[in-house]
CSV table of C-alpha atoms in Angstrom, one decimal:
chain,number,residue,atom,x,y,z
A,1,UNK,CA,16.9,-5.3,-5.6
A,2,UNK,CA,17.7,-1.5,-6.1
A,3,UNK,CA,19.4,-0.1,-9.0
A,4,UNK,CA,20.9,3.5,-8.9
A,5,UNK,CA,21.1,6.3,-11.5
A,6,UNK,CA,21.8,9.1,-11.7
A,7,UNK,CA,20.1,11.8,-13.9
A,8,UNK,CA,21.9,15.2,-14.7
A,9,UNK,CA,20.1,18.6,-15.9
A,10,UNK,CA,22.4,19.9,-18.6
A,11,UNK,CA,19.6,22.8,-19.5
A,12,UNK,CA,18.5,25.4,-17.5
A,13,UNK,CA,15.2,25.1,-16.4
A,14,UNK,CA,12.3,27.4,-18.3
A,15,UNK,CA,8.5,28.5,-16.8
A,16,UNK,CA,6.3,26.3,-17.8
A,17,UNK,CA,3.4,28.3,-19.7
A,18,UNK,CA,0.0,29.1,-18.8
A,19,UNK,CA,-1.3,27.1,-21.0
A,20,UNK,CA,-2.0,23.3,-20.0
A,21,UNK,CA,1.2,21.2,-19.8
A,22,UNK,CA,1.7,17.6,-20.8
A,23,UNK,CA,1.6,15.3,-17.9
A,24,UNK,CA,4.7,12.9,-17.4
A,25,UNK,CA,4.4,9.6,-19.6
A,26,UNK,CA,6.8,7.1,-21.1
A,27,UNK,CA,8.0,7.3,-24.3
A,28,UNK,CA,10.0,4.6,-26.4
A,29,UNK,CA,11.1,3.9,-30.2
A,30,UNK,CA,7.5,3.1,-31.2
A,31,UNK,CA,5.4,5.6,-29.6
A,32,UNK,CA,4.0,5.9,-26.1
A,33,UNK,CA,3.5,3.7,-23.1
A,34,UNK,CA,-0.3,3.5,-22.0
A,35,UNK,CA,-0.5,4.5,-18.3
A,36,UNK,CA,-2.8,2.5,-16.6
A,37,UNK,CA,-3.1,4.4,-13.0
A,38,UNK,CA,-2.2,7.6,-11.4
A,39,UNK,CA,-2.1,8.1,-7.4
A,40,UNK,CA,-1.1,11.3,-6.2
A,41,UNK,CA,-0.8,12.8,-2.9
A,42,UNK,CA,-0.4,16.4,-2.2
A,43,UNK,CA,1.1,17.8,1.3
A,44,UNK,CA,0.5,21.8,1.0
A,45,UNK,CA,2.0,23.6,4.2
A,46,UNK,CA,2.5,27.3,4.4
A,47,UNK,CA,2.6,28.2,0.4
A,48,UNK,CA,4.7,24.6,0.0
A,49,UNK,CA,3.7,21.8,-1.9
A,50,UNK,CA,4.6,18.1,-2.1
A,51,UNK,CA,3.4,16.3,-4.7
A,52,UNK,CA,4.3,12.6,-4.6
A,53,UNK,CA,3.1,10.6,-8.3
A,54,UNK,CA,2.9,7.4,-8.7
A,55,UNK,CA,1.8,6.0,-12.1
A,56,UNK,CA,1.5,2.7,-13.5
A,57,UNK,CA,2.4,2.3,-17.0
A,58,UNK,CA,2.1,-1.2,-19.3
A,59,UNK,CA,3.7,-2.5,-22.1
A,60,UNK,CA,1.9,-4.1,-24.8
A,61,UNK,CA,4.7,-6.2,-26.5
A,62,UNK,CA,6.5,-9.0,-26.6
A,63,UNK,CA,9.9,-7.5,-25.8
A,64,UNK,CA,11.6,-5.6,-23.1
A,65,UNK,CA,11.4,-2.3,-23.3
A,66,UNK,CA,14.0,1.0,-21.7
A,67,UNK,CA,11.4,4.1,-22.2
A,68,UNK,CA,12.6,7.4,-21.1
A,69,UNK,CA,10.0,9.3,-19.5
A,70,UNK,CA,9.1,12.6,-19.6
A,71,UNK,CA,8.2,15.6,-17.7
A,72,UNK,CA,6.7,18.9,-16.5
A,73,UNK,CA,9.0,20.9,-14.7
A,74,UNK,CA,9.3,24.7,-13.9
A,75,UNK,CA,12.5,26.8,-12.1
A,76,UNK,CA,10.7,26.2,-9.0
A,77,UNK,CA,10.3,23.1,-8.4
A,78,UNK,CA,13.4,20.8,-6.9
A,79,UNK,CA,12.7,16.9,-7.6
A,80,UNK,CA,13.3,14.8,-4.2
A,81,UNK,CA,12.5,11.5,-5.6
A,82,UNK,CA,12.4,9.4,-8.6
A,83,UNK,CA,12.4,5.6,-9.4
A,84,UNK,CA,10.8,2.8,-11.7
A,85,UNK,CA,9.6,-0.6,-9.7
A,86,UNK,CA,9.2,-3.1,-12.2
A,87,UNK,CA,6.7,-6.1,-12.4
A,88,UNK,CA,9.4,-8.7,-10.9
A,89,UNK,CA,10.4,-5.9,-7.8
A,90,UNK,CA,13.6,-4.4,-9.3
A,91,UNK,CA,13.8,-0.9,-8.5
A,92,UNK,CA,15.9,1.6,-10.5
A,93,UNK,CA,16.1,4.9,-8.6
A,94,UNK,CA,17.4,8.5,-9.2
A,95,UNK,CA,18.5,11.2,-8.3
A,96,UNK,CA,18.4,15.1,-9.9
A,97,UNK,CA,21.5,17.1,-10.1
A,98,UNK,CA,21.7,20.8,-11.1
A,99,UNK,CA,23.6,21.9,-14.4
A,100,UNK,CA,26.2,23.3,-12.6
A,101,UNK,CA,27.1,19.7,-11.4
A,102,UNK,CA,26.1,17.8,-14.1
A,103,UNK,CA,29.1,17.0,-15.9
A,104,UNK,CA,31.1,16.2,-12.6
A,105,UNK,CA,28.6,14.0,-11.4
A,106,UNK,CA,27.8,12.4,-14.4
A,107,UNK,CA,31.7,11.2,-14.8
A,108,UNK,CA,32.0,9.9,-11.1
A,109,UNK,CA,28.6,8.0,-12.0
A,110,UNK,CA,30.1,6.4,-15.0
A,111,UNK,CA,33.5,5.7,-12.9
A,112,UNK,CA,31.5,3.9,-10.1
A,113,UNK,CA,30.2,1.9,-12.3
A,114,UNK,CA,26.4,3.2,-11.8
A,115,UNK,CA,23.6,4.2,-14.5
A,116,UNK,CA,24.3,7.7,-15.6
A,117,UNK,CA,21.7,9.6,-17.5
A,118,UNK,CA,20.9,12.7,-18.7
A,119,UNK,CA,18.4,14.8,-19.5
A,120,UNK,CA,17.4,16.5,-22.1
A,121,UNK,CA,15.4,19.8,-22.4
A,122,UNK,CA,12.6,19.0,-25.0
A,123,UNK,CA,10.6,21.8,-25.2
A,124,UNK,CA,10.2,25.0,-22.3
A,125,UNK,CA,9.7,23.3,-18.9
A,126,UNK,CA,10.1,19.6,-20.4
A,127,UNK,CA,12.7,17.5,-19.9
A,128,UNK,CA,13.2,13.5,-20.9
A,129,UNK,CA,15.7,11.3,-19.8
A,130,UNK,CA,16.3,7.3,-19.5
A,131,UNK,CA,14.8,5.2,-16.5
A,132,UNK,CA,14.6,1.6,-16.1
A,133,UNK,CA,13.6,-1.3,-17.9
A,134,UNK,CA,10.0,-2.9,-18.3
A,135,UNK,CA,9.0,-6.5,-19.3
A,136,UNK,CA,7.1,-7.7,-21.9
A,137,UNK,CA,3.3,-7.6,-21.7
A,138,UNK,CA,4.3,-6.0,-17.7
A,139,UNK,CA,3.4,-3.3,-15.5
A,140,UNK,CA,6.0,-1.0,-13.6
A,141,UNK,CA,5.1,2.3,-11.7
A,142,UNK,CA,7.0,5.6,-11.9
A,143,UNK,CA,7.5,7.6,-9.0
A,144,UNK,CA,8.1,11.0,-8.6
A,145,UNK,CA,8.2,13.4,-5.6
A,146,UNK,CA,8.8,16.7,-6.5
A,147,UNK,CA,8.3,20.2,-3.8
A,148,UNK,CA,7.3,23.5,-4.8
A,149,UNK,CA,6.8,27.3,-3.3
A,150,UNK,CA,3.3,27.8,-4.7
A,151,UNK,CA,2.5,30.9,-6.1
A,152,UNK,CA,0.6,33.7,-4.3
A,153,UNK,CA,-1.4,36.3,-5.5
A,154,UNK,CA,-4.0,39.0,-3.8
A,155,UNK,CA,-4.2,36.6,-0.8
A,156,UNK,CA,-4.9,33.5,-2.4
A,157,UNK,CA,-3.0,30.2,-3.0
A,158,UNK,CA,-2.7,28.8,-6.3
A,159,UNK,CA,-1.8,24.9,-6.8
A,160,UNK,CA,-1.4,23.6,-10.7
A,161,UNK,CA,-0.8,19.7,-11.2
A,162,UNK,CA,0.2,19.1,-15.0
A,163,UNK,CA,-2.9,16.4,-16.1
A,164,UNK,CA,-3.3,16.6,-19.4
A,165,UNK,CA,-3.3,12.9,-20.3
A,166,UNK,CA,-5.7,12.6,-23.3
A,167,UNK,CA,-2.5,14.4,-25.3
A,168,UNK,CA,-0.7,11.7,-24.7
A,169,UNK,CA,-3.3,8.6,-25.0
A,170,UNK,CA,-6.9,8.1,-26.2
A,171,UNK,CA,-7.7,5.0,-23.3
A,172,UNK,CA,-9.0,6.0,-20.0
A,173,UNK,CA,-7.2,5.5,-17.0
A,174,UNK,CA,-8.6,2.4,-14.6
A,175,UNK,CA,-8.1,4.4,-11.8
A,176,UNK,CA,-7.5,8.0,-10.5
A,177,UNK,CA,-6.9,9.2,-6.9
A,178,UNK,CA,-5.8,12.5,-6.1
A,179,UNK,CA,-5.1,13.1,-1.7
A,180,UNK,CA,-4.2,16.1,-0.7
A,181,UNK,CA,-3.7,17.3,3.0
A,182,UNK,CA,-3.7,21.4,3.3
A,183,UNK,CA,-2.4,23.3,6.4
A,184,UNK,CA,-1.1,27.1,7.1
A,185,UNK,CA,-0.5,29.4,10.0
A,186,UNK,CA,-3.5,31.3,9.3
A,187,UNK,CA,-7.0,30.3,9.0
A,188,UNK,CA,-8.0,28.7,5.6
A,189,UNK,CA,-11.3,29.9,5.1
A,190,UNK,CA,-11.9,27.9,1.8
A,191,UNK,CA,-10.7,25.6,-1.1
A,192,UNK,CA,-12.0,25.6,-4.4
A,193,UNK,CA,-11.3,23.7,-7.8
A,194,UNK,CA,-12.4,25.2,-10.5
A,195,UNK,CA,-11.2,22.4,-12.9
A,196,UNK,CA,-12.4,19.2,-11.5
A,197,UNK,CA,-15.1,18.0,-9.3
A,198,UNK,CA,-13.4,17.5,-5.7
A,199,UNK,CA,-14.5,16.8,-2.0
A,200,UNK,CA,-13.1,19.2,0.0
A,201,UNK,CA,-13.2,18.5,3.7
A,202,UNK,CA,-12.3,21.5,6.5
A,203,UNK,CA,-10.8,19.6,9.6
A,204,UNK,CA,-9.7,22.8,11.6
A,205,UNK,CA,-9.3,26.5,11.3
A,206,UNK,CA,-6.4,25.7,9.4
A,207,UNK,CA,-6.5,22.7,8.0
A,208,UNK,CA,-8.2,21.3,5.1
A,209,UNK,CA,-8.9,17.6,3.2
A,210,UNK,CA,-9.5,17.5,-0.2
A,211,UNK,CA,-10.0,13.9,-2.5
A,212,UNK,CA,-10.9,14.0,-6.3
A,213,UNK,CA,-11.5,9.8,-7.2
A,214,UNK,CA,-12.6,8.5,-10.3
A,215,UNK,CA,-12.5,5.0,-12.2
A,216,UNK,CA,-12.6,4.7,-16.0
A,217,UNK,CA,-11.5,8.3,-16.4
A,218,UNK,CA,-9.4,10.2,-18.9
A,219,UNK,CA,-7.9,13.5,-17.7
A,220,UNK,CA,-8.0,16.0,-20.8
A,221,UNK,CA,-6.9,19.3,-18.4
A,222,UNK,CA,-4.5,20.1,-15.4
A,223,UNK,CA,-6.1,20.1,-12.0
A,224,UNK,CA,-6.1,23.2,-10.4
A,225,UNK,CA,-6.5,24.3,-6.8
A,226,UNK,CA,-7.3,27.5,-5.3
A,227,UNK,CA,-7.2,28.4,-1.3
Protein backbone atom coordinates (compact mmCIF):
# COMPACT_ATOMS: atom_id res chain seq x y z
CA UNK A 1 0.00 0.00 0.00
CA UNK A 2 1.36 3.55 -1.03
CA UNK A 3 0.83 6.62 0.89
CA UNK A 4 1.49 10.13 -0.67
CA UNK A 5 2.89 13.36 0.71
CA UNK A 6 3.79 16.02 -0.18
CA UNK A 7 6.80 18.06 1.14
CA UNK A 8 7.03 21.89 0.45
CA UNK A 9 10.45 24.11 0.60
CA UNK A 10 9.36 27.24 2.27
CA UNK A 11 13.32 28.39 2.59
CA UNK A 12 15.50 29.12 -0.04
CA UNK A 13 18.09 26.76 -0.44
CA UNK A 14 21.85 27.81 0.96
CA UNK A 15 25.57 26.17 -0.26
CA UNK A 16 26.36 23.74 1.72
CA UNK A 17 29.96 24.57 3.27
CA UNK A 18 33.22 23.15 2.68
CA UNK A 19 33.41 21.66 5.63
CA UNK A 20 31.95 18.02 6.16
CA UNK A 21 28.15 17.97 6.18
CA UNK A 22 25.88 15.77 8.25
CA UNK A 23 24.56 12.84 6.46
CA UNK A 24 20.64 12.39 6.30
CA UNK A 25 19.30 10.51 9.55
CA UNK A 26 16.03 10.33 11.53
CA UNK A 27 15.33 12.35 14.19
CA UNK A 28 12.28 12.03 16.77
CA UNK A 29 11.20 13.47 20.39
CA UNK A 30 13.94 11.41 22.11
CA UNK A 31 16.90 11.71 20.07
CA UNK A 32 18.05 9.88 16.98
CA UNK A 33 17.08 6.80 15.03
CA UNK A 34 20.22 4.29 14.70
CA UNK A 35 20.72 3.58 10.90
CA UNK A 36 21.51 0.25 10.41
CA UNK A 37 22.54 0.18 6.51
CA UNK A 38 23.33 2.53 3.74
CA UNK A 39 23.27 1.49 -0.21
CA UNK A 40 24.07 3.98 -2.55
CA UNK A 41 24.35 4.01 -6.20
CA UNK A 42 25.88 6.76 -8.13
CA UNK A 43 25.09 7.30 -12.14
CA UNK A 44 27.71 10.19 -13.11
CA UNK A 45 27.28 11.13 -16.93
CA UNK A 46 28.72 14.17 -18.53
CA UNK A 47 29.34 16.42 -15.17
CA UNK A 48 25.76 14.85 -13.84
CA UNK A 49 25.23 12.94 -10.98
CA UNK A 50 22.47 10.59 -9.61
CA UNK A 51 22.79 9.56 -6.40
CA UNK A 52 20.02 7.17 -5.32
CA UNK A 53 20.21 6.41 -1.03
CA UNK A 54 18.74 3.89 0.48
CA UNK A 55 19.15 3.53 4.37
CA UNK A 56 17.69 1.39 6.81
CA UNK A 57 17.02 2.87 10.01
CA UNK A 58 15.52 0.91 13.40
CA UNK A 59 13.69 1.75 16.23
CA UNK A 60 14.47 0.63 19.61
CA UNK A 61 11.08 1.02 21.51
CA UNK A 62 8.14 -0.23 22.23
CA UNK A 63 6.02 2.41 20.51
CA UNK A 64 5.39 3.76 17.07
CA UNK A 65 7.34 6.27 16.12
CA UNK A 66 6.73 9.55 13.09
CA UNK A 67 10.56 10.82 12.81
CA UNK A 68 11.24 13.55 10.53
CA UNK A 69 14.35 13.04 8.71
CA UNK A 70 16.82 15.22 7.85
CA UNK A 71 19.15 16.38 5.15
CA UNK A 72 22.05 17.74 3.09
CA UNK A 73 21.00 19.73 0.37
CA UNK A 74 22.71 22.52 -1.71
CA UNK A 75 21.00 25.18 -4.60
CA UNK A 76 22.06 22.54 -7.00
CA UNK A 77 20.64 19.72 -6.37
CA UNK A 78 16.77 19.01 -7.46
CA UNK A 79 15.33 15.80 -5.33
CA UNK A 80 13.51 13.26 -7.79
CA UNK A 81 12.53 10.80 -5.20
CA UNK A 82 11.76 10.25 -1.74
CA UNK A 83 9.72 7.58 0.32
CA UNK A 84 9.80 5.51 3.65
CA UNK A 85 8.89 1.48 3.24
CA UNK A 86 8.04 0.32 6.51
CA UNK A 87 8.63 -3.24 8.06
CA UNK A 88 4.92 -4.42 7.20
CA UNK A 89 5.36 -2.92 3.20
CA UNK A 90 3.53 0.42 3.61
CA UNK A 91 5.11 2.94 1.57
CA UNK A 92 4.83 6.70 2.17
CA UNK A 93 6.24 8.68 -0.71
CA UNK A 94 7.02 12.34 -1.58
CA UNK A 95 7.46 14.68 -3.62
CA UNK A 96 9.69 18.18 -3.42
CA UNK A 97 8.16 21.40 -4.40
CA UNK A 98 9.99 24.70 -4.83
CA UNK A 99 9.12 27.80 -2.43
CA UNK A 100 7.58 29.56 -5.00
CA UNK A 101 4.84 26.79 -5.02
CA UNK A 102 4.88 25.82 -1.68
CA UNK A 103 1.99 27.39 -0.26
CA UNK A 104 -0.35 26.50 -3.31
CA UNK A 105 0.57 23.06 -3.17
CA UNK A 106 0.55 22.58 0.26
CA UNK A 107 -3.39 23.76 0.43
CA UNK A 108 -4.49 21.55 -2.60
CA UNK A 109 -2.53 18.67 -0.61
CA UNK A 110 -4.53 19.36 2.54
CA UNK A 111 -7.88 19.69 0.38
CA UNK A 112 -7.31 16.26 -1.33
CA UNK A 113 -7.12 14.90 1.55
CA UNK A 114 -3.24 13.79 1.22
CA UNK A 115 -0.11 14.15 3.81
CA UNK A 116 1.12 17.62 3.51
CA UNK A 117 4.45 18.46 4.97
CA UNK A 118 6.81 20.93 5.13
CA UNK A 119 10.12 21.61 5.55
CA UNK A 120 12.04 23.35 7.48
CA UNK A 121 15.48 25.05 6.91
CA UNK A 122 17.58 24.02 10.00
CA UNK A 123 20.78 25.20 9.50
CA UNK A 124 22.61 26.43 5.80
CA UNK A 125 21.92 23.52 3.33
CA UNK A 126 19.77 21.43 5.99
CA UNK A 127 16.39 20.95 5.83
CA UNK A 128 13.93 18.49 8.04
CA UNK A 129 10.58 17.58 7.42
CA UNK A 130 7.95 14.73 8.52
CA UNK A 131 7.92 11.23 6.69
CA UNK A 132 6.21 8.10 7.58
CA UNK A 133 5.62 6.15 10.43
CA UNK A 134 7.86 3.17 11.95
CA UNK A 135 6.90 0.20 14.22
CA UNK A 136 7.99 -0.66 17.39
CA UNK A 137 11.28 -2.57 17.72
CA UNK A 138 10.98 -2.37 13.29
CA UNK A 139 13.06 -1.50 10.48
CA UNK A 140 12.00 0.83 7.56
CA UNK A 141 14.37 2.26 4.74
CA UNK A 142 14.51 5.80 3.47
CA UNK A 143 14.93 6.53 -0.03
CA UNK A 144 16.20 9.33 -1.66
CA UNK A 145 17.16 10.07 -5.30
CA UNK A 146 18.46 13.35 -5.66
CA UNK A 147 20.55 14.73 -9.31
CA UNK A 148 23.25 17.16 -9.43
CA UNK A 149 25.57 19.28 -12.00
CA UNK A 150 28.85 18.45 -10.41
CA UNK A 151 31.31 20.93 -10.04
CA UNK A 152 34.22 21.45 -12.41
CA UNK A 153 37.39 22.98 -11.94
CA UNK A 154 40.90 23.07 -14.09
CA UNK A 155 39.66 19.97 -15.99
CA UNK A 156 38.70 17.77 -13.24
CA UNK A 157 35.41 16.43 -11.84
CA UNK A 158 34.59 16.71 -8.37
CA UNK A 159 31.82 14.44 -6.63
CA UNK A 160 31.04 15.02 -2.68
CA UNK A 161 28.49 12.59 -0.94
CA UNK A 162 27.51 13.99 2.60
CA UNK A 163 28.81 10.74 5.06
CA UNK A 164 29.45 11.97 8.17
CA UNK A 165 27.60 9.42 10.25
CA UNK A 166 29.62 9.07 13.47
CA UNK A 167 28.00 12.84 14.27
CA UNK A 168 25.04 11.50 14.35
CA UNK A 169 25.59 7.85 16.16
CA UNK A 170 28.49 6.06 17.91
CA UNK A 171 27.33 2.16 16.46
CA UNK A 172 28.78 1.04 13.28
CA UNK A 173 26.76 0.48 10.43
CA UNK A 174 26.19 -3.51 9.42
CA UNK A 175 26.73 -2.78 6.13
CA UNK A 176 27.96 -0.18 3.52
CA UNK A 177 27.84 -0.30 -0.24
CA UNK A 178 28.67 2.50 -2.37
CA UNK A 179 28.11 1.65 -6.78
CA UNK A 180 28.84 4.08 -8.87
CA UNK A 181 28.87 3.80 -12.77
CA UNK A 182 30.97 6.86 -14.51
CA UNK A 183 30.69 7.81 -18.18
CA UNK A 184 31.54 11.21 -20.44
CA UNK A 185 32.11 12.19 -23.95
CA UNK A 186 35.70 12.36 -23.55
CA UNK A 187 38.14 9.96 -22.35
CA UNK A 188 38.38 9.50 -18.55
CA UNK A 189 41.77 8.95 -17.93
CA UNK A 190 41.48 8.32 -14.07
CA UNK A 191 39.45 8.29 -10.79
CA UNK A 192 40.64 8.85 -7.59
CA UNK A 193 39.28 9.03 -3.87
CA UNK A 194 41.22 10.66 -1.69
CA UNK A 195 38.81 10.02 1.25
CA UNK A 196 38.14 6.40 1.29
CA UNK A 197 39.64 3.27 0.06
CA UNK A 198 37.69 2.36 -3.31
CA UNK A 199 38.05 -0.09 -6.30
CA UNK A 200 37.96 1.67 -9.20
CA UNK A 201 37.45 -0.35 -12.39
CA UNK A 202 38.15 1.43 -16.18
CA UNK A 203 35.73 -0.46 -18.60
CA UNK A 204 36.34 1.78 -21.70
CA UNK A 205 37.97 4.98 -22.78
CA UNK A 206 35.16 6.59 -21.18
CA UNK A 207 33.72 4.69 -18.82
CA UNK A 208 34.67 3.88 -15.41
CA UNK A 209 33.41 1.37 -12.31
CA UNK A 210 34.05 2.28 -8.97
CA UNK A 211 32.75 0.05 -5.55
CA UNK A 212 33.74 1.15 -1.87
CA UNK A 213 32.16 -2.08 0.53
CA UNK A 214 32.59 -2.48 3.99
CA UNK A 215 30.74 -4.35 6.97
CA UNK A 216 30.91 -3.28 10.57
CA UNK A 217 31.87 0.25 9.50
CA UNK A 218 31.25 3.68 10.86
CA UNK A 219 31.60 6.57 8.35
CA UNK A 220 33.21 9.66 10.34
CA UNK A 221 33.85 11.85 6.78
CA UNK A 222 32.09 12.51 3.38
CA UNK A 223 33.23 10.50 0.49
CA UNK A 224 34.74 12.25 -2.09
CA UNK A 225 35.51 11.52 -5.78
CA UNK A 226 37.72 13.04 -8.12
CA UNK A 227 37.90 12.33 -12.16
Amino acid sequence: MRKTFIICLITIFAMLSAMSAEAAYLVYQNGNLPLVTQKIKVDIKNQVAVTRLEMVFYNPNDYTIQPNIRFPIHEKASVQQFSLTDSEGMVYSGTIEESNKATQVYNEAKAEGMMPALAVQKQPGVFETSIGAIGPKARATVMIEYSEILPYSRGNVSYNLPFNIKKNQQAELETVAISMSISDQKEISSVVSLSHDIYAEKTSTNNWNVVFEKNSYLPAGDFMLHL
